[in-house]
Short mmCIF file of C-alpha atoms in Angstrom, two decimals:
data_model
loop_
_atom_site.label_atom_id
_atom_site.label_comp_id
_atom_site.label_asym_id
_atom_site.label_seq_id
_atom_site.Cartn_x
_atom_site.Cartn_y
_atom_site.Cartn_z
CA UNK A 677 -23.67 18.54 7.20
CA UNK A 678 -25.57 19.18 3.97
CA UNK A 679 -22.49 18.04 2.05
CA UNK A 680 -22.27 14.79 3.87
CA UNK A 681 -25.97 14.09 3.50
CA UNK A 682 -25.65 14.78 -0.38
CA UNK A 683 -22.59 12.17 -0.45
CA UNK A 684 -24.45 9.57 1.50
CA UNK A 685 -27.53 9.92 -0.91
CA UNK A 686 -25.41 10.02 -4.19
CA UNK A 687 -23.72 6.78 -2.92
CA UNK A 688 -27.17 5.15 -1.84
CA UNK A 689 -28.96 5.96 -4.94
CA UNK A 690 -25.91 4.94 -7.47
CA UNK A 691 -27.47 2.78 -10.05
CA UNK A 692 -25.80 -0.85 -10.41
CA UNK A 693 -24.67 -2.29 -13.90
CA UNK A 694 -26.06 -5.48 -14.77
CA UNK A 695 -24.66 -8.46 -12.36
CA UNK A 696 -22.61 -5.81 -10.34
CA UNK A 697 -22.34 -6.56 -6.87
CA UNK A 698 -22.54 -3.88 -3.92
CA UNK A 699 -18.50 -3.86 -3.57
CA UNK A 700 -18.07 -3.20 -7.24
CA UNK A 701 -20.96 -0.78 -7.39
CA UNK A 702 -19.01 1.51 -4.79
CA UNK A 703 -15.73 0.88 -6.27
CA UNK A 704 -16.95 2.30 -9.44
CA UNK A 705 -18.46 5.44 -7.61
CA UNK A 706 -15.39 6.22 -5.94
CA UNK A 707 -13.16 5.60 -9.14
CA UNK A 708 -15.29 8.21 -10.91
CA UNK A 709 -15.64 10.63 -7.73
CA UNK A 710 -14.68 14.28 -7.94
CA UNK A 711 -12.24 15.46 -5.22
CA UNK A 712 -13.38 18.69 -3.71
CA UNK A 713 -17.20 17.76 -3.94
CA UNK A 714 -19.76 16.03 -1.85
CA UNK A 715 -18.58 12.61 -3.59
CA UNK A 716 -16.16 12.01 -0.84
CA UNK A 717 -18.26 13.30 2.18
CA UNK A 718 -18.97 9.67 3.44
CA UNK A 719 -15.12 8.55 3.47
CA UNK A 720 -13.71 8.15 7.00
CA UNK A 721 -10.60 10.34 7.86
CA UNK A 722 -9.04 8.74 10.65
CA UNK A 723 -6.53 11.72 10.86
CA UNK A 724 -9.17 14.18 11.39
CA UNK A 725 -9.48 15.56 14.66
CA UNK A 726 -12.93 14.78 15.03
CA UNK A 727 -12.55 11.21 13.46
CA UNK A 728 -15.16 11.20 10.99
CA UNK A 729 -17.97 8.92 12.16
CA UNK A 730 -18.38 7.23 8.98
CA UNK A 731 -22.12 7.41 7.53
CA UNK A 732 -23.59 5.86 4.52
CA UNK A 733 -23.69 2.43 2.97
CA UNK A 734 -21.24 0.10 4.52
CA UNK A 735 -19.87 2.73 6.95
CA UNK A 736 -19.06 1.44 10.66
CA UNK A 737 -18.55 3.30 13.77
CA UNK A 738 -15.15 4.41 14.44
CA UNK A 739 -13.74 2.93 17.82
CA UNK A 740 -10.37 3.40 19.68
CA UNK A 741 -7.90 0.55 19.54
CA UNK A 742 -5.68 -0.18 22.27
CA UNK A 743 -2.15 -0.94 21.74
CA UNK A 744 0.66 -2.87 23.45
CA UNK A 745 2.67 0.18 24.67
CA UNK A 746 5.18 -2.14 26.65
CA UNK A 747 5.77 -4.50 23.85
CA UNK A 748 7.92 -1.86 21.90
CA UNK A 749 10.66 0.17 23.50
CA UNK A 750 10.97 3.89 22.84
CA UNK A 751 14.55 3.01 21.53
CA UNK A 752 13.43 0.26 19.34
CA UNK A 753 10.52 2.84 18.06
CA UNK A 754 12.85 5.38 17.26
CA UNK A 755 15.25 2.91 15.62
CA UNK A 756 12.59 2.28 13.03
CA UNK A 757 11.89 6.01 12.80
CA UNK A 758 8.59 5.74 14.75
CA UNK A 759 7.29 7.87 17.68
CA UNK A 760 6.82 6.11 21.09
CA UNK A 761 3.79 3.59 20.83
CA UNK A 762 2.39 5.62 23.79
CA UNK A 763 1.97 8.79 21.48
CA UNK A 764 0.20 6.89 18.63
CA UNK A 765 -3.18 6.97 17.94
CA UNK A 766 -5.14 3.56 16.66
CA UNK A 767 -8.50 3.29 15.55
CA UNK A 768 -10.92 0.28 14.58
CA UNK A 769 -14.23 -0.17 12.82
CA UNK A 770 -17.23 -1.78 14.56
CA UNK A 771 -18.08 -4.76 12.60
CA UNK A 772 -14.36 -5.36 11.52
CA UNK A 773 -12.57 -7.07 14.48
CA UNK A 774 -8.77 -7.29 13.88
CA UNK A 775 -8.73 -4.08 11.73
CA UNK A 776 -6.53 -1.45 13.13
CA UNK A 777 -5.71 1.85 11.61
CA UNK A 778 -2.85 4.12 13.02
CA UNK A 779 -2.57 7.53 11.46
CA UNK A 780 1.17 8.36 10.70
CA UNK A 781 3.28 7.56 13.68
CA UNK A 782 6.42 8.52 11.95
CA UNK A 783 8.74 10.76 13.73
CA UNK A 784 8.99 14.13 11.50
CA UNK A 785 11.26 13.63 8.53
CA UNK A 786 11.61 9.74 8.87
CA UNK A 787 9.28 8.83 6.11
CA UNK A 788 12.00 10.20 3.89
CA UNK A 789 13.93 6.96 4.59
CA UNK A 790 11.00 4.68 3.47
CA UNK A 791 10.08 6.42 0.30
CA UNK A 792 14.00 6.42 -0.49
CA UNK A 793 14.06 2.65 -0.05
CA UNK A 794 10.93 1.96 -2.06
CA UNK A 795 12.20 3.95 -5.10
CA UNK A 796 16.06 3.33 -4.97
CA UNK A 797 16.61 0.31 -2.90
CA UNK A 798 13.72 -2.13 -3.08
CA UNK A 799 13.44 -1.57 -6.82
CA UNK A 800 16.69 -3.29 -7.36
CA UNK A 801 17.50 -6.65 -8.26
CA UNK A 802 17.43 -9.43 -7.23
CA UNK A 803 13.78 -8.02 -6.21
CA UNK A 804 11.30 -8.83 -9.13
CA UNK A 805 9.20 -6.45 -10.59
CA UNK A 806 6.32 -5.75 -13.27
CA UNK A 807 9.19 -4.62 -15.87
CA UNK A 808 10.84 -8.03 -15.79
CA UNK A 809 8.26 -9.71 -18.11
CA UNK A 810 9.08 -7.26 -20.84
CA UNK A 811 12.81 -6.25 -20.20
CA UNK A 812 15.94 -8.06 -19.57
CA UNK A 813 17.99 -8.37 -16.30
CA UNK A 814 20.28 -5.87 -17.65
CA UNK A 815 17.86 -3.43 -18.54
CA UNK A 816 15.88 -3.33 -15.30
CA UNK A 817 19.28 -3.88 -13.11
CA UNK A 818 19.21 -0.17 -11.50
CA UNK A 819 16.08 1.72 -12.38
CA UNK A 820 16.89 4.57 -9.92
CA UNK A 821 20.27 5.40 -11.76
CA UNK A 822 18.62 4.88 -15.18
CA UNK A 823 15.35 7.36 -14.10
CA UNK A 824 16.86 10.07 -11.70
CA UNK A 825 18.03 12.38 -14.68
CA UNK A 826 14.52 12.20 -16.16
CA UNK A 827 12.91 12.70 -12.86
CA UNK A 828 15.28 15.83 -12.08
CA UNK A 829 13.37 17.67 -14.86
CA UNK A 830 11.36 20.50 -13.29
CA UNK A 831 8.75 20.63 -16.21
CA UNK A 832 6.72 17.44 -16.77
CA UNK A 833 4.92 17.18 -20.12
CA UNK A 834 3.34 14.53 -22.47
CA UNK A 835 6.41 14.78 -24.74
CA UNK A 836 9.01 14.06 -22.07
CA UNK A 837 9.74 10.21 -21.99
CA UNK A 838 8.49 8.08 -18.93
CA UNK A 839 11.28 7.08 -16.55
CA UNK A 840 11.40 3.46 -15.73
CA UNK A 841 10.46 4.26 -12.30
CA UNK A 842 7.23 5.85 -13.57
CA UNK A 843 6.59 2.65 -15.38
CA UNK A 844 6.97 0.57 -12.27
CA UNK A 845 3.90 -0.99 -11.06
CA UNK A 846 4.97 -3.35 -8.35
CA UNK A 847 8.01 -5.13 -6.68
CA UNK A 848 7.99 -8.26 -4.63
CA UNK A 849 10.33 -8.88 -1.69
CA UNK A 850 11.42 -12.25 0.20
CA UNK A 851 9.35 -14.83 -0.93
CA UNK A 852 8.39 -13.71 -4.47
CA UNK A 853 4.56 -13.90 -4.98
CA UNK A 854 3.77 -15.83 -8.27
CA UNK A 855 1.15 -13.76 -10.15
CA UNK A 856 0.31 -16.89 -12.42
CA UNK A 857 -0.16 -19.54 -9.86
CA UNK A 858 -1.13 -17.34 -6.84
CA UNK A 859 1.40 -18.86 -4.57
CA UNK A 860 4.82 -18.48 -2.61
CA UNK A 861 7.63 -21.13 -2.95
CA UNK A 862 10.81 -22.17 -1.35
CA UNK A 863 13.07 -21.89 -4.58
CA UNK A 864 11.71 -18.16 -5.45
CA UNK A 865 13.00 -16.31 -2.40
CA UNK A 866 15.65 -13.51 -1.89
CA UNK A 867 16.64 -11.79 1.53
CA UNK A 868 13.93 -9.68 2.84
CA UNK A 869 15.33 -6.17 3.81
CA UNK A 870 16.46 -6.06 7.29
CA UNK A 871 15.46 -2.49 7.89
CA UNK A 872 11.82 -3.18 6.49
CA UNK A 873 11.64 -6.54 8.66
CA UNK A 874 12.51 -4.33 11.80
CA UNK A 875 9.97 -1.72 11.13
CA UNK A 876 7.39 -4.45 10.48
CA UNK A 877 8.14 -6.41 13.74
CA UNK A 878 7.89 -3.14 15.72
CA UNK A 879 4.28 -2.40 14.26
CA UNK A 880 3.26 -5.74 14.89
CA UNK A 881 4.22 -5.92 18.28
CA UNK A 882 2.69 -2.80 19.12
CA UNK A 883 -0.57 -4.29 18.05
CA UNK A 884 -0.15 -7.41 19.98
CA UNK A 885 1.63 -9.79 17.58
CA UNK A 886 4.92 -10.71 19.39
CA UNK A 887 7.30 -12.76 17.12
CA UNK A 888 6.07 -11.67 13.80
CA UNK A 889 8.34 -12.54 11.01
CA UNK A 890 8.56 -10.49 7.64
CA UNK A 891 8.88 -12.85 5.01
CA UNK A 892 7.10 -11.56 1.92
CA UNK A 893 6.35 -8.02 0.72
CA UNK A 894 4.40 -6.68 -2.22
CA UNK A 895 5.07 -2.86 -3.04
CA UNK A 896 2.68 -1.07 -5.27
CA UNK A 897 3.44 1.83 -7.13
CA UNK A 898 0.57 4.21 -7.89
CA UNK A 899 0.03 7.11 -10.38
CA UNK A 900 -2.84 9.19 -10.20
CA UNK A 901 -4.92 7.18 -12.59
CA UNK A 902 -4.04 3.95 -10.80
CA UNK A 903 -6.57 1.77 -9.04
CA UNK A 904 -6.14 -1.67 -7.12
CA UNK A 905 -8.79 -4.36 -7.83
CA UNK A 906 -11.13 -5.90 -5.18
CA UNK A 907 -9.13 -8.86 -3.91
CA UNK A 908 -8.41 -11.07 -0.75
CA UNK A 909 -5.10 -11.81 0.36
CA UNK A 910 -5.03 -15.51 1.35
CA UNK A 911 -1.98 -17.06 -0.60
CA UNK A 912 0.00 -17.02 2.90
CA UNK A 913 -0.08 -20.24 4.58
CA UNK A 914 -0.45 -18.94 7.99
CA UNK A 915 -3.42 -16.41 8.39
CA UNK A 916 -3.13 -15.96 12.12
CA UNK A 917 -0.49 -13.25 11.63
CA UNK A 918 -1.41 -9.90 10.32
CA UNK A 919 -1.16 -8.22 7.23
CA UNK A 920 0.87 -4.89 7.61
CA UNK A 921 0.07 -2.00 5.02
CA UNK A 922 2.23 1.26 4.97
CA UNK A 923 1.21 4.22 2.62
CA UNK A 924 3.58 7.00 1.50
CA UNK A 925 2.75 9.98 -0.83
CA UNK A 926 -0.45 11.11 -2.48
CA UNK A 927 -3.70 10.19 -0.51
CA UNK A 928 -5.82 7.55 -1.65
CA UNK A 929 -9.28 5.88 -0.91
CA UNK A 930 -9.36 2.43 0.50
CA UNK A 931 -12.46 0.37 0.56
CA UNK A 932 -12.68 -2.45 3.10
CA UNK A 933 -15.59 -4.86 2.89
CA UNK A 934 -16.78 -8.25 3.92
CA UNK A 935 -16.39 -11.89 3.21
CA UNK A 936 -18.73 -11.85 0.27
CA UNK A 937 -18.67 -9.07 -2.38
CA UNK A 938 -22.56 -8.34 -2.02
CA UNK A 939 -21.41 -6.53 1.27
CA UNK A 940 -21.03 -2.93 0.96
CA UNK A 941 -17.60 -1.80 2.00
CA UNK A 942 -16.48 1.04 4.18
CA UNK A 943 -14.51 3.81 2.59
CA UNK A 944 -11.66 5.46 4.27
CA UNK A 945 -8.81 7.97 3.24
CA UNK A 946 -5.03 6.66 3.41
CA UNK A 947 -2.58 9.46 3.84
CA UNK A 948 1.03 9.48 3.77
CA UNK A 949 2.60 7.68 6.90
CA UNK A 950 -0.70 5.78 7.65
CA UNK A 951 -0.47 2.23 8.75
CA UNK A 952 -3.27 -0.46 8.35
CA UNK A 953 -3.18 -3.63 10.16
CA UNK A 954 -5.53 -6.51 9.08
CA UNK A 955 -5.65 -9.52 11.36
CA UNK A 956 -8.15 -12.12 12.85
CA UNK A 957 -11.69 -11.67 11.20
CA UNK A 958 -10.45 -8.90 8.95
CA UNK A 959 -7.53 -10.72 7.68
CA UNK A 960 -9.22 -12.37 4.72
CA UNK A 961 -11.91 -9.47 3.89
CA UNK A 962 -12.45 -8.00 0.64
CA UNK A 963 -10.72 -4.90 -0.01
CA UNK A 964 -9.48 -2.44 -2.91
CA UNK A 965 -8.29 1.05 -3.70
CA UNK A 966 -10.51 2.56 -6.22
CA UNK A 967 -8.97 6.31 -6.34
CA UNK A 968 -5.52 8.09 -5.88
CA UNK A 969 -6.21 11.67 -5.08
CA UNK A 970 -4.35 14.48 -6.44
CA UNK A 971 -3.13 16.94 -3.89
CA UNK A 972 -5.63 20.10 -3.48
CA UNK A 973 -2.60 22.57 -4.12
CA UNK A 974 -1.82 20.99 -7.68
CA UNK A 975 1.72 18.97 -7.93
CA UNK A 976 2.87 19.27 -4.29
CA UNK A 977 3.89 16.93 -1.45
CA UNK A 978 1.59 16.36 1.65
CA UNK A 979 2.97 18.34 4.31
CA UNK A 980 4.27 15.45 6.62
CA UNK A 981 6.87 15.07 3.85
CA UNK A 982 8.16 18.73 3.91
CA UNK A 983 10.33 18.09 7.10
CA UNK A 984 13.82 16.92 6.10
CA UNK A 985 15.00 13.67 7.77
CA UNK A 986 17.39 14.77 10.83
CA UNK A 987 21.14 15.10 9.91
CA UNK A 988 22.14 13.28 12.88
CA UNK A 989 20.26 9.90 13.37
CA UNK A 990 20.72 7.40 16.32
CA UNK A 991 23.68 5.04 16.06
CA UNK A 992 21.59 2.04 16.08
CA UNK A 993 18.89 3.35 13.72
CA UNK A 994 17.98 0.96 10.73
CA UNK A 995 17.05 4.35 9.00
CA UNK A 996 19.81 5.86 6.74
CA UNK A 997 20.68 9.43 5.66
CA UNK A 998 18.91 10.79 2.72
CA UNK A 999 20.83 13.20 0.46
CA UNK A 1000 19.56 16.22 -0.91
CA UNK A 1001 19.88 14.96 -4.55
CA UNK A 1002 18.14 11.67 -3.51
CA UNK A 1003 15.06 13.47 -2.16
CA UNK A 1004 14.93 15.86 -5.11
CA UNK A 1005 14.25 12.78 -7.08
CA UNK A 1006 11.78 11.54 -4.71
CA UNK A 1007 9.74 14.67 -4.60
CA UNK A 1008 9.39 14.84 -8.32
CA UNK A 1009 8.09 11.31 -8.33
CA UNK A 1010 5.83 11.73 -5.19
CA UNK A 1011 4.00 14.89 -6.36
CA UNK A 1012 2.00 12.43 -8.85
CA UNK A 1013 2.35 9.13 -7.04
CA UNK A 1014 2.08 7.22 -3.91
CA UNK A 1015 3.67 4.07 -2.80
CA UNK A 1016 2.34 1.23 -0.69
CA UNK A 1017 4.44 -1.35 1.16
CA UNK A 1018 2.22 -4.83 2.41
CA UNK A 1019 4.26 -7.06 4.17
CA UNK A 1020 3.37 -10.54 5.34
CA UNK A 1021 4.43 -13.59 7.20
CA UNK A 1022 3.97 -16.63 4.74
CA UNK A 1023 4.75 -19.68 7.02
CA UNK A 1024 3.78 -20.52 10.64
CA UNK A 1025 6.71 -21.31 13.00
CA UNK A 1026 8.42 -24.60 11.90
CA UNK A 1027 6.24 -24.83 8.92
CA UNK A 1028 7.51 -25.80 5.58
CA UNK A 1029 6.04 -25.08 1.89
CA UNK A 1030 3.66 -28.29 1.19
CA UNK A 1031 5.55 -30.87 -1.42
CA UNK A 1032 2.51 -30.75 -3.47
CA UNK A 1033 0.66 -27.67 -5.15
CA UNK A 1034 -1.91 -26.62 -2.92
CA UNK A 1035 -5.42 -26.54 -4.63
CA UNK A 1036 -6.84 -23.09 -4.96
CA UNK A 1037 -10.66 -22.81 -5.27
CA UNK A 1038 -11.01 -19.12 -4.46
CA UNK A 1039 -12.15 -17.29 -7.65
CA UNK A 1040 -11.23 -13.98 -6.17
CA UNK A 1041 -7.44 -14.66 -6.12
CA UNK A 1042 -7.25 -13.50 -9.79
CA UNK A 1043 -6.76 -9.95 -8.57
CA UNK A 1044 -4.87 -10.57 -5.14
CA UNK A 1045 -2.51 -7.89 -5.12
CA UNK A 1046 -3.19 -6.86 -8.83
CA UNK A 1047 -1.16 -4.07 -9.64
CA UNK A 1048 -2.96 -1.18 -11.54
CA UNK A 1049 -5.55 -0.37 -14.16
CA UNK A 1050 -5.59 2.89 -16.11
CA UNK A 1051 -8.89 4.61 -16.08
CA UNK A 1052 -9.09 4.89 -20.16
CA UNK A 1053 -8.88 1.02 -20.33
CA UNK A 1054 -9.47 -0.23 -16.81
CA UNK A 1055 -12.92 -1.79 -17.81
CA UNK A 1056 -11.81 -3.54 -20.82
CA UNK A 1057 -8.77 -5.13 -18.66
CA UNK A 1058 -10.66 -5.65 -15.59
CA UNK A 1059 -13.26 -7.83 -17.37
CA UNK A 1060 -10.42 -10.07 -18.78
CA UNK A 1061 -8.80 -10.19 -15.78
CA UNK A 1062 -11.44 -10.71 -13.04
CA UNK A 1063 -13.76 -13.71 -13.38
CA UNK A 1064 -16.51 -12.15 -11.17
CA UNK A 1065 -16.97 -9.45 -13.32
#
C-alpha cells in the first residue's frame, strides 16, 4: 500500500512543462517511468486476480462488463483461436462508457498464429508499410525472408545489422490509411486478411456489435524504446462501430483520456493476448502508449507465449500451423518487442466514400495512429509533428 501511495503522490506532484496539458504531463511521466519501482503503482492491471482498483489522477473504478455470450458459438470462437465467450473476463471503467477490456481470451498456444501473421504474412505486399517511403517495392517484397536469418542469431549486439522486420514500424491493411491526408479512399485498397476479419467479427459480436465488417487495419510494431503519440482515431466515416485492439508480445502502458487533452488519462497495462474495444462515447477519446515494458526476467517471452500451438487444429479453423523454424524467428523478435493490431470498420452499410474531400478541422489528427518515437530524439520529433505541443 505504501508503494501505491508513493506512486500516486509522484504522479500528482509531477511538475508540468510550460504549455503542457494534463494528458501530456502523465504521458511524459510514464515514458520516463522505471519498471519495478513505485512509478507504476497506479497503473490498472486487469489481468490481476484482485483487478487493481485504479487510484490516482484520472483513474476510474473498474467494473465488470457484460458480454453477448449467445452471439458467438463455441465452435466459431475456437475457429478463431479463442476460448468460449462464457469463459472470458470483461471489464470497463466508470466514466468511460463503451470501453471494454478483455484480458487474454485466446486458447493456449493460439497467439502463435496471430504473431506469425503479423510478422510473416501481413507485412508482405500488397500491404503498405513505413519502409515503402524509403525503399523500392522489390526491396520490401518479402520482409520475412530477408530478415529471418539475422533474427535467428542467438546473440544480439550493436554491431549486428538490424533486419528489415526490426525496422518495421507500421503496416496498413484493407483500406490503407493515408498518413498525409488523414483519410481512407476507395482507390487505395487491398483485400483484408480473411482470418483477421473472422477474429474481429467474433470479438465485435461478443461485445454486442453484430454485423461488424473489418475493413481497415493498422499494425504497429513497437521496440522497447517506442511510444505511440496522443491521438484520436476519427478518420473512419462510421463512428458507430467499435475500434478493436489486439496486443501481442511484451507488455505496455496504455493511457485513455477524455475528449480534451486537459483531462488526465487513466493508465492500464496491456499484456500479450489482451483485447481492447473502444465504442460509443469511448470511441473518440484521446489515447496513447507512452511505454513498452521490458520483461522483468530479461529478454524472455511472456508466459502465455511459451505454450506451443496444438499440432492438430480444427478442420474449419482460420488458424494455421506454425513451424518450429517460424516460431524461433518470432521468439527472437518478440523478446524485445510487441505488436498491436487495430481493426476498424470504415464505412456504414450502403455508404460510399464522398466524391469531394471531407474537411478536416481536428488538429489532433496529426498523430492519429502515429507510429513510434525513439527516446533519444522523441521530443524534437514530436514538437515538429504535433501542433498541440
